[in-house]
Amino acid sequence: MTDFDTALARLLAQANPLGSEVVALEAASGRVLATDLKARGAAPRTAVSAMDGYAVRDVDLSILPARLPIASVAFAGRGDLPVLPSKTCVRVFTGGPVPTGADRVVVQEEVGRDGELALFATAPGPGRHIRAAGSDFEAGDVLLAAGTRLGYRALVAAAAADVAALSVVRQPRVVILSTGDELAAPGQSLETAGSIPESVSFGVAALVEASGGQVLDRRRLADAPDQLKAAARLALDTADVVVVTGGASVGDKDYARSMFAGFGLDLIFSKVAMKPGKPVWFGRAGRELVMGLPGNPTSAMVTARLFLAPLIAGLAGRDPAERLAWRDMILTEALKPCGDRETFERGRRDGDGVAGLKVQDSATQKALAGADLLIRRRPGAPGLPPGDMVPVLDF
């Protein structure tokens, strides 16, 4: 068996960003920029007012009180620069163009009105309330660097660059194949003797999407070699990553690897010295990556969280380390000694600390729903009392 750190290192060596594609701005949320994003123009394009008020020359307020005729009005969106004749002012609103020659905008709360005259009784404060042309950015400035993940703040900057589409790293396309004669669609299991609801693919699909991938298909397959091989061929023709759940052990009907035998499967690791999840495997069939997850729900989701999540993140252009952000937390309940394999106990937040779940069975699904942390235990680690620190990962 491969030790966990070695297996993870081998996997991360394959987690390189895919090629790029162009998507509409409104479809770019969560994606990763493939190239630097440069502004098409300056912002603001001309000097604009930062407040509602009156644009004036300082010289025209040298003697107070002053009564200045309002020469024109400038709202945001006015396409031409207003004219500011001597000894006049221009009524401007926030975002409106400031006339050439104006020294400041006096906020409207400091100005009186007498019909079409603006009344300035006192000297304005130190603020000029003018946003200079290009004060935010100039044409050609890099607003977002390649590798930026496009969250809501970055999308504001992208739109401000005046672009309608972005070059982003292509999302890894994933097909999930769930194997086992016993599997039935949720909602149909009770009507079929000997069956259980197929549950793992729903969790794996959600994890893939949360990590930046796109699930093309989820298929439920019986343990029939010809059917499995046909499904493998179709998946490899359409996906970047194929995930197989079940059939990863050594039983008479464990076909997960053999279904790819005719497609040049080259194993990168096979079995990992970890608990749960020892049967997990990973390889490449041509250009496509293939991961085999155990069939037990908890084992499948632990190994998917530790291996599949960083793989998908890296392929999508994200930093895989973001999906492997271990940190130390304080134990609130004792832990038993660890066995001879690297163990990832399921835990839950307990105030500012962490407590291991009472149920650690690899097939449990009720307890799985209550786990929000993984606790990493080294092989042969002794029992730990409350108050000790342990490494944890969001689960």
mmCIF file of C-alpha atoms in Angstrom:
data_model
loop_
_atom_site.group_PDB
_atom_site.id
_atom_site.type_symbol
_atom_site.label_atom_id
_atom_site.label_comp_id
_atom_site.label_asym_id
_atom_site.label_seq_id
_atom_site.Cartn_x
_atom_site.Cartn_y
_atom_site.Cartn_z
ATOM 1 C CA MET A 1 0.000 0.000 0.000
ATOM 2 C CA THR A 2 1.009 3.583 -0.620
ATOM 3 C CA ASP A 3 1.229 5.866 2.388
ATOM 4 C CA PHE A 4 -1.197 8.790 2.405
ATOM 5 C CA ASP A 5 1.317 11.621 1.895
ATOM 6 C CA THR A 6 2.950 9.858 -1.052
ATOM 7 C CA ALA A 7 -0.410 9.125 -2.666
ATOM 8 C CA LEU A 8 -1.498 12.729 -2.233
ATOM 9 C CA ALA A 9 1.755 14.051 -3.705
ATOM 10 C CA ARG A 10 1.361 11.821 -6.752
ATOM 11 C CA LEU A 11 -2.201 13.019 -7.226
ATOM 12 C CA LEU A 12 -1.302 16.694 -6.891
ATOM 13 C CA ALA A 13 1.314 16.258 -9.614
ATOM 14 C CA GLN A 14 -1.626 15.581 -11.954
ATOM 15 C CA ALA A 15 -3.760 18.483 -10.685
ATOM 16 C CA ASN A 16 -2.670 21.019 -13.293
ATOM 17 C CA PRO A 17 -5.044 23.578 -14.846
ATOM 18 C CA LEU A 18 -6.804 22.511 -18.014
ATOM 19 C CA GLY A 19 -6.932 24.678 -21.122
ATOM 20 C CA SER A 20 -8.902 27.907 -21.365
ATOM 21 C CA GLU A 21 -12.283 28.841 -22.760
ATOM 22 C CA VAL A 22 -14.197 32.089 -23.168
ATOM 23 C CA VAL A 23 -17.402 32.536 -21.178
ATOM 24 C CA ALA A 24 -19.873 35.366 -20.850
ATOM 25 C CA LEU A 25 -19.329 37.636 -17.864
ATOM 26 C CA GLU A 26 -22.601 36.530 -16.295
ATOM 27 C CA ALA A 27 -21.439 32.896 -16.417
ATOM 28 C CA ALA A 28 -17.994 33.531 -14.908
ATOM 29 C CA SER A 29 -18.790 33.389 -11.193
ATOM 30 C CA GLY A 30 -16.446 30.987 -9.411
ATOM 31 C CA ARG A 31 -14.247 30.473 -12.463
ATOM 32 C CA VAL A 32 -10.504 31.192 -12.620
ATOM 33 C CA LEU A 33 -9.007 33.730 -15.027
ATOM 34 C CA ALA A 34 -6.708 32.174 -17.605
ATOM 35 C CA THR A 35 -5.115 35.488 -18.638
ATOM 36 C CA ASP A 36 -4.657 38.933 -17.111
ATOM 37 C CA LEU A 37 -7.750 41.114 -17.413
ATOM 38 C CA LYS A 38 -6.916 44.587 -18.728
ATOM 39 C CA ALA A 39 -9.211 47.595 -18.717
ATOM 40 C CA ARG A 40 -10.500 48.688 -22.111
ATOM 41 C CA GLY A 41 -10.710 52.298 -20.979
ATOM 42 C CA ALA A 42 -10.066 54.612 -18.056
ATOM 43 C CA ALA A 43 -12.348 54.967 -15.072
ATOM 44 C CA PRO A 44 -13.678 57.479 -14.753
ATOM 45 C CA ARG A 45 -13.305 58.484 -18.395
ATOM 46 C CA THR A 46 -13.614 62.183 -17.463
ATOM 47 C CA ALA A 47 -13.489 63.978 -14.121
ATOM 48 C CA VAL A 48 -16.764 63.380 -12.286
ATOM 49 C CA SER A 49 -18.371 64.683 -9.150
ATOM 50 C CA ALA A 50 -18.141 62.624 -5.986
ATOM 51 C CA MET A 51 -21.128 64.425 -4.445
ATOM 52 C CA ASP A 52 -24.323 66.214 -5.362
ATOM 53 C CA GLY A 53 -23.488 69.907 -5.450
ATOM 54 C CA TYR A 54 -22.188 72.801 -7.539
ATOM 55 C CA ALA A 55 -18.988 72.953 -9.609
ATOM 56 C CA VAL A 56 -17.198 76.278 -9.161
ATOM 57 C CA ARG A 57 -13.900 78.088 -9.633
ATOM 58 C CA ASP A 58 -12.166 79.063 -6.400
ATOM 59 C CA VAL A 59 -11.643 82.594 -7.728
ATOM 60 C CA ASP A 60 -15.396 83.069 -7.980
ATOM 61 C CA LEU A 61 -15.715 82.397 -4.255
ATOM 62 C CA SER A 62 -12.918 84.756 -3.241
ATOM 63 C CA ILE A 63 -15.452 87.289 -2.033
ATOM 64 C CA LEU A 64 -18.291 85.973 0.119
ATOM 65 C CA PRO A 65 -21.187 85.827 0.138
ATOM 66 C CA ALA A 66 -21.322 85.038 -3.590
ATOM 67 C CA ARG A 67 -24.346 84.683 -5.896
ATOM 68 C CA LEU A 68 -23.542 82.688 -9.023
ATOM 69 C CA PRO A 69 -25.895 81.941 -11.909
ATOM 70 C CA ILE A 70 -26.358 78.228 -12.651
ATOM 71 C CA ALA A 71 -25.041 77.844 -16.208
ATOM 72 C CA SER A 72 -26.157 74.217 -16.741
ATOM 73 C CA VAL A 73 -26.905 70.901 -15.059
ATOM 74 C CA ALA A 74 -24.754 67.764 -15.281
ATOM 75 C CA PHE A 75 -26.274 64.402 -14.386
ATOM 76 C CA ALA A 76 -24.417 61.089 -14.468
ATOM 77 C CA GLY A 77 -24.441 59.832 -18.047
ATOM 78 C CA ARG A 78 -24.166 63.230 -19.738
ATOM 79 C CA GLY A 79 -22.013 62.595 -22.783
ATOM 80 C CA ASP A 80 -20.463 66.029 -23.277
ATOM 81 C CA LEU A 81 -18.371 68.175 -20.966
ATOM 82 C CA PRO A 82 -20.405 71.080 -19.581
ATOM 83 C CA VAL A 83 -19.116 74.612 -20.023
ATOM 84 C CA LEU A 84 -18.312 76.703 -16.954
ATOM 85 C CA PRO A 85 -18.367 80.387 -17.925
ATOM 86 C CA SER A 86 -16.600 82.819 -15.627
ATOM 87 C CA LYS A 87 -18.547 83.821 -12.514
ATOM 88 C CA THR A 88 -21.082 81.009 -12.902
ATOM 89 C CA CYS A 89 -21.490 77.521 -11.484
ATOM 90 C CA VAL A 90 -22.758 74.193 -12.816
ATOM 91 C CA ARG A 91 -25.227 72.074 -10.898
ATOM 92 C CA VAL A 92 -23.711 68.581 -10.786
ATOM 93 C CA PHE A 93 -24.903 65.278 -9.383
ATOM 94 C CA THR A 94 -22.847 62.338 -8.177
ATOM 95 C CA GLY A 95 -21.139 60.739 -11.176
ATOM 96 C CA GLY A 96 -21.880 63.685 -13.441
ATOM 97 C CA PRO A 97 -19.059 65.236 -15.508
ATOM 98 C CA VAL A 98 -17.217 68.149 -13.887
ATOM 99 C CA PRO A 99 -16.717 71.061 -16.298
ATOM 100 C CA THR A 100 -13.200 71.879 -17.398
ATOM 101 C CA GLY A 101 -11.777 74.658 -15.246
ATOM 102 C CA ALA A 102 -13.771 73.834 -12.119
ATOM 103 C CA ASP A 103 -11.657 73.673 -8.981
ATOM 104 C CA ARG A 104 -14.112 71.949 -6.696
ATOM 105 C CA VAL A 105 -17.651 70.781 -6.112
ATOM 106 C CA VAL A 106 -19.358 72.462 -3.184
ATOM 107 C CA VAL A 107 -21.809 70.005 -1.622
ATOM 108 C CA GLN A 108 -25.420 71.024 -1.974
ATOM 109 C CA GLU A 109 -25.990 71.188 1.787
ATOM 110 C CA GLU A 110 -23.651 74.228 1.912
ATOM 111 C CA VAL A 111 -25.368 76.095 -0.903
ATOM 112 C CA GLY A 112 -28.609 78.057 -0.909
ATOM 113 C CA ARG A 113 -30.861 78.727 -3.871
ATOM 114 C CA ASP A 114 -32.650 81.778 -5.153
ATOM 115 C CA GLY A 115 -34.316 80.640 -8.353
ATOM 116 C CA GLU A 116 -31.513 80.109 -10.884
ATOM 117 C CA LEU A 117 -28.895 81.588 -8.567
ATOM 118 C CA ALA A 118 -26.708 79.518 -6.214
ATOM 119 C CA LEU A 119 -25.911 81.267 -2.919
ATOM 120 C CA PHE A 120 -22.510 80.668 -1.265
ATOM 121 C CA ALA A 121 -22.488 82.216 2.204
ATOM 122 C CA THR A 122 -19.395 80.614 3.725
ATOM 123 C CA ALA A 123 -16.076 79.269 2.502
ATOM 124 C CA PRO A 124 -16.267 75.608 1.454
ATOM 125 C CA GLY A 125 -14.451 72.931 3.405
ATOM 126 C CA PRO A 126 -11.128 71.398 2.324
ATOM 127 C CA GLY A 127 -12.671 68.593 0.263
ATOM 128 C CA ARG A 128 -12.846 69.149 -3.500
ATOM 129 C CA HIS A 129 -15.202 66.193 -4.179
ATOM 130 C CA ILE A 130 -13.873 65.569 -7.681
ATOM 131 C CA ARG A 131 -12.834 62.163 -8.965
ATOM 132 C CA ALA A 132 -10.125 62.816 -11.546
ATOM 133 C CA ALA A 133 -10.190 61.077 -14.919
ATOM 134 C CA GLY A 134 -8.361 57.753 -14.603
ATOM 135 C CA SER A 135 -8.182 58.006 -10.820
ATOM 136 C CA ASP A 136 -9.553 54.470 -10.469
ATOM 137 C CA PHE A 137 -7.628 52.953 -13.373
ATOM 138 C CA GLU A 138 -6.277 53.785 -16.813
ATOM 139 C CA ALA A 139 -6.841 52.000 -20.102
ATOM 140 C CA GLY A 140 -4.586 48.946 -20.257
ATOM 141 C CA ASP A 141 -4.220 48.601 -16.493
ATOM 142 C CA VAL A 142 -4.344 45.013 -15.222
ATOM 143 C CA LEU A 143 -7.379 44.876 -12.960
ATOM 144 C CA LEU A 144 -7.270 41.130 -12.267
ATOM 145 C CA ALA A 145 -4.276 38.841 -12.673
ATOM 146 C CA ALA A 146 -4.376 35.435 -14.296
ATOM 147 C CA GLY A 147 -5.228 32.848 -11.658
ATOM 148 C CA THR A 148 -7.768 35.067 -9.902
ATOM 149 C CA ARG A 149 -10.869 33.220 -8.785
ATOM 150 C CA LEU A 150 -13.862 35.290 -9.822
ATOM 151 C CA GLY A 151 -15.876 35.992 -6.711
ATOM 152 C CA TYR A 152 -18.438 38.754 -6.374
ATOM 153 C CA ARG A 153 -15.865 41.505 -5.778
ATOM 154 C CA ALA A 154 -13.696 40.434 -8.715
ATOM 155 C CA LEU A 155 -16.742 40.349 -10.994
ATOM 156 C CA VAL A 156 -17.399 44.016 -10.223
ATOM 157 C CA ALA A 157 -13.875 44.850 -11.399
ATOM 158 C CA ALA A 158 -14.270 42.631 -14.464
ATOM 159 C CA ALA A 159 -17.442 44.408 -15.496
ATOM 160 C CA ALA A 160 -15.788 47.781 -14.834
ATOM 161 C CA ALA A 161 -13.090 46.792 -17.329
ATOM 162 C CA ASP A 162 -15.858 47.038 -19.947
ATOM 163 C CA VAL A 163 -15.584 43.455 -21.156
ATOM 164 C CA ALA A 164 -18.518 41.174 -21.934
ATOM 165 C CA ALA A 165 -16.599 37.879 -21.874
ATOM 166 C CA LEU A 166 -13.615 36.444 -20.039
ATOM 167 C CA SER A 167 -10.935 33.863 -20.773
ATOM 168 C CA VAL A 168 -11.118 31.346 -17.925
ATOM 169 C CA VAL A 169 -9.648 27.956 -17.101
ATOM 170 C CA ARG A 170 -11.901 25.240 -18.424
ATOM 171 C CA GLN A 171 -13.929 23.402 -15.821
ATOM 172 C CA PRO A 172 -12.979 19.743 -15.479
ATOM 173 C CA ARG A 173 -15.784 17.599 -16.852
ATOM 174 C CA VAL A 174 -16.619 14.703 -14.565
ATOM 175 C CA VAL A 175 -18.613 11.513 -15.060
ATOM 176 C CA ILE A 176 -19.558 9.490 -11.979
ATOM 177 C CA LEU A 177 -20.163 5.764 -12.390
ATOM 178 C CA SER A 178 -21.775 3.989 -9.431
ATOM 179 C CA THR A 179 -21.378 0.220 -9.602
ATOM 180 C CA GLY A 180 -23.249 -2.545 -7.817
ATOM 181 C CA ASP A 181 -26.185 -4.881 -8.460
ATOM 182 C CA GLU A 182 -27.667 -3.801 -5.146
ATOM 183 C CA LEU A 183 -28.040 -0.126 -6.053
ATOM 184 C CA ALA A 184 -31.436 1.417 -6.791
ATOM 185 C CA ALA A 185 -32.484 4.977 -7.486
ATOM 186 C CA PRO A 186 -33.544 6.844 -4.327
ATOM 187 C CA GLY A 187 -37.302 6.507 -4.023
ATOM 188 C CA GLN A 188 -37.339 3.041 -5.611
ATOM 189 C CA SER A 189 -35.286 0.888 -3.251
ATOM 190 C CA LEU A 190 -38.158 -0.304 -1.034
ATOM 191 C CA GLU A 191 -39.928 -1.641 -4.094
ATOM 192 C CA THR A 192 -36.926 -3.818 -5.064
ATOM 193 C CA ALA A 193 -35.961 -6.735 -2.850
ATOM 194 C CA GLY A 194 -32.308 -6.787 -1.822
ATOM 195 C CA SER A 195 -31.581 -3.258 -3.008
ATOM 196 C CA ILE A 196 -30.294 -0.125 -1.264
ATOM 197 C CA PRO A 197 -30.604 3.510 -2.381
ATOM 198 C CA GLU A 198 -27.603 4.686 -4.379
ATOM 199 C CA SER A 199 -26.413 7.644 -2.284
ATOM 200 C CA VAL A 200 -22.705 8.202 -2.840
ATOM 201 C CA SER A 201 -22.908 9.785 -6.300
ATOM 202 C CA PHE A 202 -25.035 12.638 -4.972
ATOM 203 C CA GLY A 203 -22.396 13.580 -2.416
ATOM 204 C CA VAL A 204 -19.544 13.151 -4.894
ATOM 205 C CA ALA A 205 -21.329 15.323 -7.475
ATOM 206 C CA ALA A 206 -21.879 18.100 -4.939
ATOM 207 C CA LEU A 207 -18.219 17.924 -3.881
ATOM 208 C CA VAL A 208 -17.067 18.111 -7.512
ATOM 209 C CA GLU A 209 -19.173 21.196 -8.169
ATOM 210 C CA ALA A 210 -18.041 22.869 -4.938
ATOM 211 C CA SER A 211 -14.427 22.290 -6.005
ATOM 212 C CA GLY A 212 -14.874 23.887 -9.434
ATOM 213 C CA GLY A 213 -15.852 20.932 -11.624
ATOM 214 C CA GLN A 214 -18.795 20.222 -13.900
ATOM 215 C CA VAL A 215 -20.683 16.943 -13.550
ATOM 216 C CA LEU A 216 -21.673 15.738 -17.018
ATOM 217 C CA ASP A 217 -23.385 12.545 -15.955
ATOM 218 C CA ARG A 218 -24.084 10.205 -13.052
ATOM 219 C CA ARG A 219 -24.787 6.610 -14.042
ATOM 220 C CA ARG A 220 -25.847 3.633 -11.958
ATOM 221 C CA LEU A 221 -24.401 0.374 -13.297
ATOM 222 C CA ALA A 222 -24.976 -3.291 -12.547
ATOM 223 C CA ASP A 223 -22.013 -5.615 -12.026
ATOM 224 C CA ALA A 224 -22.017 -6.722 -15.659
ATOM 225 C CA PRO A 225 -18.558 -6.562 -17.296
ATOM 226 C CA ASP A 226 -19.816 -5.740 -20.792
ATOM 227 C CA GLN A 227 -22.057 -2.949 -19.502
ATOM 228 C CA LEU A 228 -19.271 -1.590 -17.327
ATOM 229 C CA LYS A 229 -16.752 -1.581 -20.170
ATOM 230 C CA ALA A 230 -19.193 0.245 -22.469
ATOM 231 C CA ALA A 231 -19.858 2.829 -19.768
ATOM 232 C CA ALA A 232 -16.116 3.276 -19.230
ATOM 233 C CA ARG A 233 -15.556 3.886 -22.942
ATOM 234 C CA LEU A 234 -18.341 6.486 -23.117
ATOM 235 C CA ALA A 235 -17.119 8.236 -19.964
ATOM 236 C CA LEU A 236 -13.546 8.450 -21.230
ATOM 237 C CA ASP A 237 -14.791 9.892 -24.521
ATOM 238 C CA THR A 238 -16.595 12.765 -22.801
ATOM 239 C CA ALA A 239 -14.953 13.489 -19.436
ATOM 240 C CA ASP A 240 -11.664 14.779 -18.078
ATOM 241 C CA VAL A 241 -12.118 12.816 -14.855
ATOM 242 C CA VAL A 242 -14.056 9.578 -14.392
ATOM 243 C CA VAL A 243 -15.022 8.651 -10.834
ATOM 244 C CA VAL A 244 -16.058 5.070 -10.107
ATOM 245 C CA THR A 245 -17.702 4.217 -6.806
ATOM 246 C CA GLY A 246 -17.766 0.659 -5.523
ATOM 247 C CA GLY A 247 -16.058 -2.395 -6.928
ATOM 248 C CA ALA A 248 -12.702 -1.247 -5.610
ATOM 249 C CA SER A 249 -11.913 -4.197 -3.364
ATOM 250 C CA VAL A 250 -11.103 -7.832 -4.192
ATOM 251 C CA GLY A 251 -14.518 -9.469 -4.326
ATOM 252 C CA ASP A 252 -15.792 -11.652 -7.149
ATOM 253 C CA LYS A 253 -17.728 -8.705 -8.595
ATOM 254 C CA ASP A 254 -15.227 -5.909 -8.011
ATOM 255 C CA TYR A 255 -14.800 -4.742 -11.601
ATOM 256 C CA ALA A 256 -13.943 -1.066 -11.101
ATOM 257 C CA ARG A 257 -10.398 -1.329 -12.453
ATOM 258 C CA SER A 258 -10.916 -4.105 -14.965
ATOM 259 C CA MET A 259 -13.601 -2.059 -16.764
ATOM 260 C CA PHE A 260 -10.778 0.268 -17.871
ATOM 261 C CA ALA A 261 -8.300 -2.501 -18.704
ATOM 262 C CA GLY A 262 -8.706 -2.129 -22.449
ATOM 263 C CA PHE A 263 -8.176 1.622 -22.379
ATOM 264 C CA GLY A 264 -4.552 1.802 -21.254
ATOM 265 C CA LEU A 265 -5.184 2.387 -17.559
ATOM 266 C CA ASP A 266 -1.917 3.312 -15.847
ATOM 267 C CA LEU A 267 -2.267 3.269 -12.060
ATOM 268 C CA ILE A 268 -0.671 6.156 -10.167
ATOM 269 C CA PHE A 269 -1.490 4.582 -6.832
ATOM 270 C CA SER A 270 -3.446 1.511 -5.811
ATOM 271 C CA LYS A 271 -4.639 1.184 -2.229
ATOM 272 C CA VAL A 272 -3.591 3.686 0.409
ATOM 273 C CA ALA A 273 -2.580 2.926 3.979
ATOM 274 C CA MET A 274 -5.462 4.899 5.452
ATOM 275 C CA LYS A 275 -8.668 4.340 7.363
ATOM 276 C CA PRO A 276 -11.311 4.626 6.105
ATOM 277 C CA GLY A 277 -10.717 4.356 2.371
ATOM 278 C CA LYS A 278 -7.915 1.818 1.896
ATOM 279 C CA PRO A 279 -9.261 0.579 -1.501
ATOM 280 C CA VAL A 280 -9.084 4.061 -3.125
ATOM 281 C CA TRP A 281 -7.094 4.118 -6.364
ATOM 282 C CA PHE A 282 -6.109 6.648 -8.991
ATOM 283 C CA GLY A 283 -4.737 6.443 -12.499
ATOM 284 C CA ARG A 284 -4.702 7.749 -16.021
ATOM 285 C CA ALA A 285 -6.289 6.219 -19.104
ATOM 286 C CA GLY A 286 -4.789 8.124 -22.006
ATOM 287 C CA ARG A 287 -5.392 11.817 -21.330
ATOM 288 C CA GLU A 288 -8.205 11.185 -18.869
ATOM 289 C CA LEU A 289 -7.878 10.705 -15.124
ATOM 290 C CA VAL A 290 -9.734 7.943 -13.319
ATOM 291 C CA MET A 291 -10.394 7.636 -9.591
ATOM 292 C CA GLY A 292 -11.892 4.662 -7.848
ATOM 293 C CA LEU A 293 -13.665 5.288 -4.554
ATOM 294 C CA PRO A 294 -14.826 2.667 -2.049
ATOM 295 C CA GLY A 295 -18.490 1.773 -2.075
ATOM 296 C CA ASN A 296 -19.136 2.411 1.605
ATOM 297 C CA PRO A 297 -20.586 5.924 1.892
ATOM 298 C CA THR A 298 -18.305 7.293 4.599
ATOM 299 C CA SER A 299 -15.204 5.751 3.049
ATOM 300 C CA ALA A 300 -16.183 7.176 -0.326
ATOM 301 C CA MET A 301 -16.780 10.680 0.977
ATOM 302 C CA VAL A 302 -13.629 10.785 3.126
ATOM 303 C CA THR A 303 -11.431 9.725 0.211
ATOM 304 C CA ALA A 304 -13.296 12.035 -2.175
ATOM 305 C CA ARG A 305 -12.737 14.935 0.202
ATOM 306 C CA LEU A 306 -9.034 14.184 0.609
ATOM 307 C CA PHE A 307 -8.174 13.255 -2.997
ATOM 308 C CA LEU A 308 -10.923 14.206 -5.443
ATOM 309 C CA ALA A 309 -11.604 17.712 -4.084
ATOM 310 C CA PRO A 310 -7.998 18.991 -4.466
ATOM 311 C CA LEU A 311 -7.669 17.228 -7.834
ATOM 312 C CA ILE A 312 -10.741 18.970 -9.257
ATOM 313 C CA ALA A 313 -9.681 22.303 -7.743
ATOM 314 C CA GLY A 314 -6.260 22.099 -9.370
ATOM 315 C CA LEU A 315 -7.655 21.122 -12.761
ATOM 316 C CA ALA A 316 -10.058 24.067 -12.533
ATOM 317 C CA GLY A 317 -7.176 26.490 -11.967
ATOM 318 C CA ARG A 318 -7.689 26.888 -8.251
ATOM 319 C CA ASP A 319 -4.989 26.281 -5.670
ATOM 320 C CA PRO A 320 -5.383 22.668 -4.467
ATOM 321 C CA ALA A 321 -3.976 23.764 -1.118
ATOM 322 C CA GLU A 322 -7.226 25.610 -0.472
ATOM 323 C CA ARG A 323 -8.923 22.204 -0.258
ATOM 324 C CA LEU A 324 -6.223 20.870 2.071
ATOM 325 C CA ALA A 325 -6.188 23.623 4.685
ATOM 326 C CA TRP A 326 -5.411 21.657 7.829
ATOM 327 C CA ARG A 327 -5.409 23.574 11.087
ATOM 328 C CA ASP A 328 -5.075 22.697 14.775
ATOM 329 C CA MET A 329 -8.073 22.598 17.106
ATOM 330 C CA ILE A 330 -8.412 21.628 20.730
ATOM 331 C CA LEU A 331 -10.017 18.329 21.659
ATOM 332 C CA THR A 332 -13.085 18.565 23.859
ATOM 333 C CA GLU A 333 -13.390 14.789 24.308
ATOM 334 C CA ALA A 334 -10.794 12.014 24.576
ATOM 335 C CA LEU A 335 -9.691 10.024 21.507
ATOM 336 C CA LYS A 336 -8.757 6.352 21.567
ATOM 337 C CA PRO A 337 -5.336 5.134 20.377
ATOM 338 C CA CYS A 338 -4.911 4.923 16.596
ATOM 339 C CA GLY A 339 -4.318 1.676 14.721
ATOM 340 C CA ASP A 340 -1.539 0.914 12.257
ATOM 341 C CA ARG A 341 -2.979 3.022 9.400
ATOM 342 C CA GLU A 342 -3.297 6.752 8.921
ATOM 343 C CA THR A 343 -6.800 7.429 10.262
ATOM 344 C CA PHE A 344 -9.220 10.221 9.474
ATOM 345 C CA GLU A 345 -11.808 10.274 12.200
ATOM 346 C CA ARG A 346 -15.014 12.104 11.605
ATOM 347 C CA GLY A 347 -15.590 14.922 14.061
ATOM 348 C CA ARG A 348 -17.909 17.795 14.845
ATOM 349 C CA ARG A 349 -17.346 21.303 16.047
ATOM 350 C CA ASP A 350 -17.880 21.575 19.784
ATOM 351 C CA GLY A 351 -17.759 25.246 20.728
ATOM 352 C CA ASP A 352 -14.259 26.396 19.825
ATOM 353 C CA GLY A 353 -12.980 22.828 19.770
ATOM 354 C CA VAL A 354 -13.597 19.480 18.122
ATOM 355 C CA ALA A 355 -15.034 16.188 19.321
ATOM 356 C CA GLY A 356 -14.817 12.875 17.498
ATOM 357 C CA LEU A 357 -18.086 11.219 16.561
ATOM 358 C CA LYS A 358 -19.061 8.199 18.627
ATOM 359 C CA VAL A 359 -19.854 6.232 15.447
ATOM 360 C CA GLN A 360 -16.865 5.779 13.102
ATOM 361 C CA ASP A 361 -18.226 2.925 10.956
ATOM 362 C CA SER A 362 -17.290 3.364 7.281
ATOM 363 C CA ALA A 363 -20.790 2.490 6.065
ATOM 364 C CA THR A 364 -22.748 4.860 8.266
ATOM 365 C CA GLN A 365 -24.754 7.630 6.621
ATOM 366 C CA LYS A 366 -26.657 9.163 9.527
ATOM 367 C CA ALA A 367 -23.427 9.896 11.404
ATOM 368 C CA LEU A 368 -21.827 11.114 8.175
ATOM 369 C CA ALA A 369 -24.393 13.894 7.967
ATOM 370 C CA GLY A 370 -23.364 15.093 11.427
ATOM 371 C CA ALA A 371 -19.632 15.275 10.703
ATOM 372 C CA ASP A 372 -18.169 18.621 9.675
ATOM 373 C CA LEU A 373 -14.492 17.976 10.403
ATOM 374 C CA LEU A 374 -11.893 15.289 9.744
ATOM 375 C CA ILE A 375 -9.370 14.616 12.505
ATOM 376 C CA ARG A 376 -6.024 13.311 11.262
ATOM 377 C CA ARG A 377 -4.379 10.590 13.339
ATOM 378 C CA ARG A 378 -0.918 9.219 12.585
ATOM 379 C CA PRO A 379 -0.356 5.447 12.598
ATOM 380 C CA GLY A 380 0.152 4.160 16.105
ATOM 381 C CA ALA A 381 -0.764 7.480 17.732
ATOM 382 C CA PRO A 382 -1.601 7.104 21.442
ATOM 383 C CA GLY A 383 -4.920 8.010 22.960
ATOM 384 C CA LEU A 384 -5.384 11.730 23.539
ATOM 385 C CA PRO A 385 -7.068 13.469 26.468
ATOM 386 C CA PRO A 386 -9.333 16.494 26.224
ATOM 387 C CA GLY A 387 -7.274 19.668 25.863
ATOM 388 C CA ASP A 388 -4.750 18.272 23.391
ATOM 389 C CA MET A 389 -4.443 19.828 19.929
ATOM 390 C CA VAL A 390 -5.243 17.822 16.800
ATOM 391 C CA PRO A 391 -5.055 18.661 13.064
ATOM 392 C CA VAL A 392 -8.482 19.035 11.455
ATOM 393 C CA LEU A 393 -9.851 19.672 7.971
ATOM 394 C CA ASP A 394 -13.262 21.013 7.052
ATOM 395 C CA PHE A 395 -15.382 18.086 5.905
#
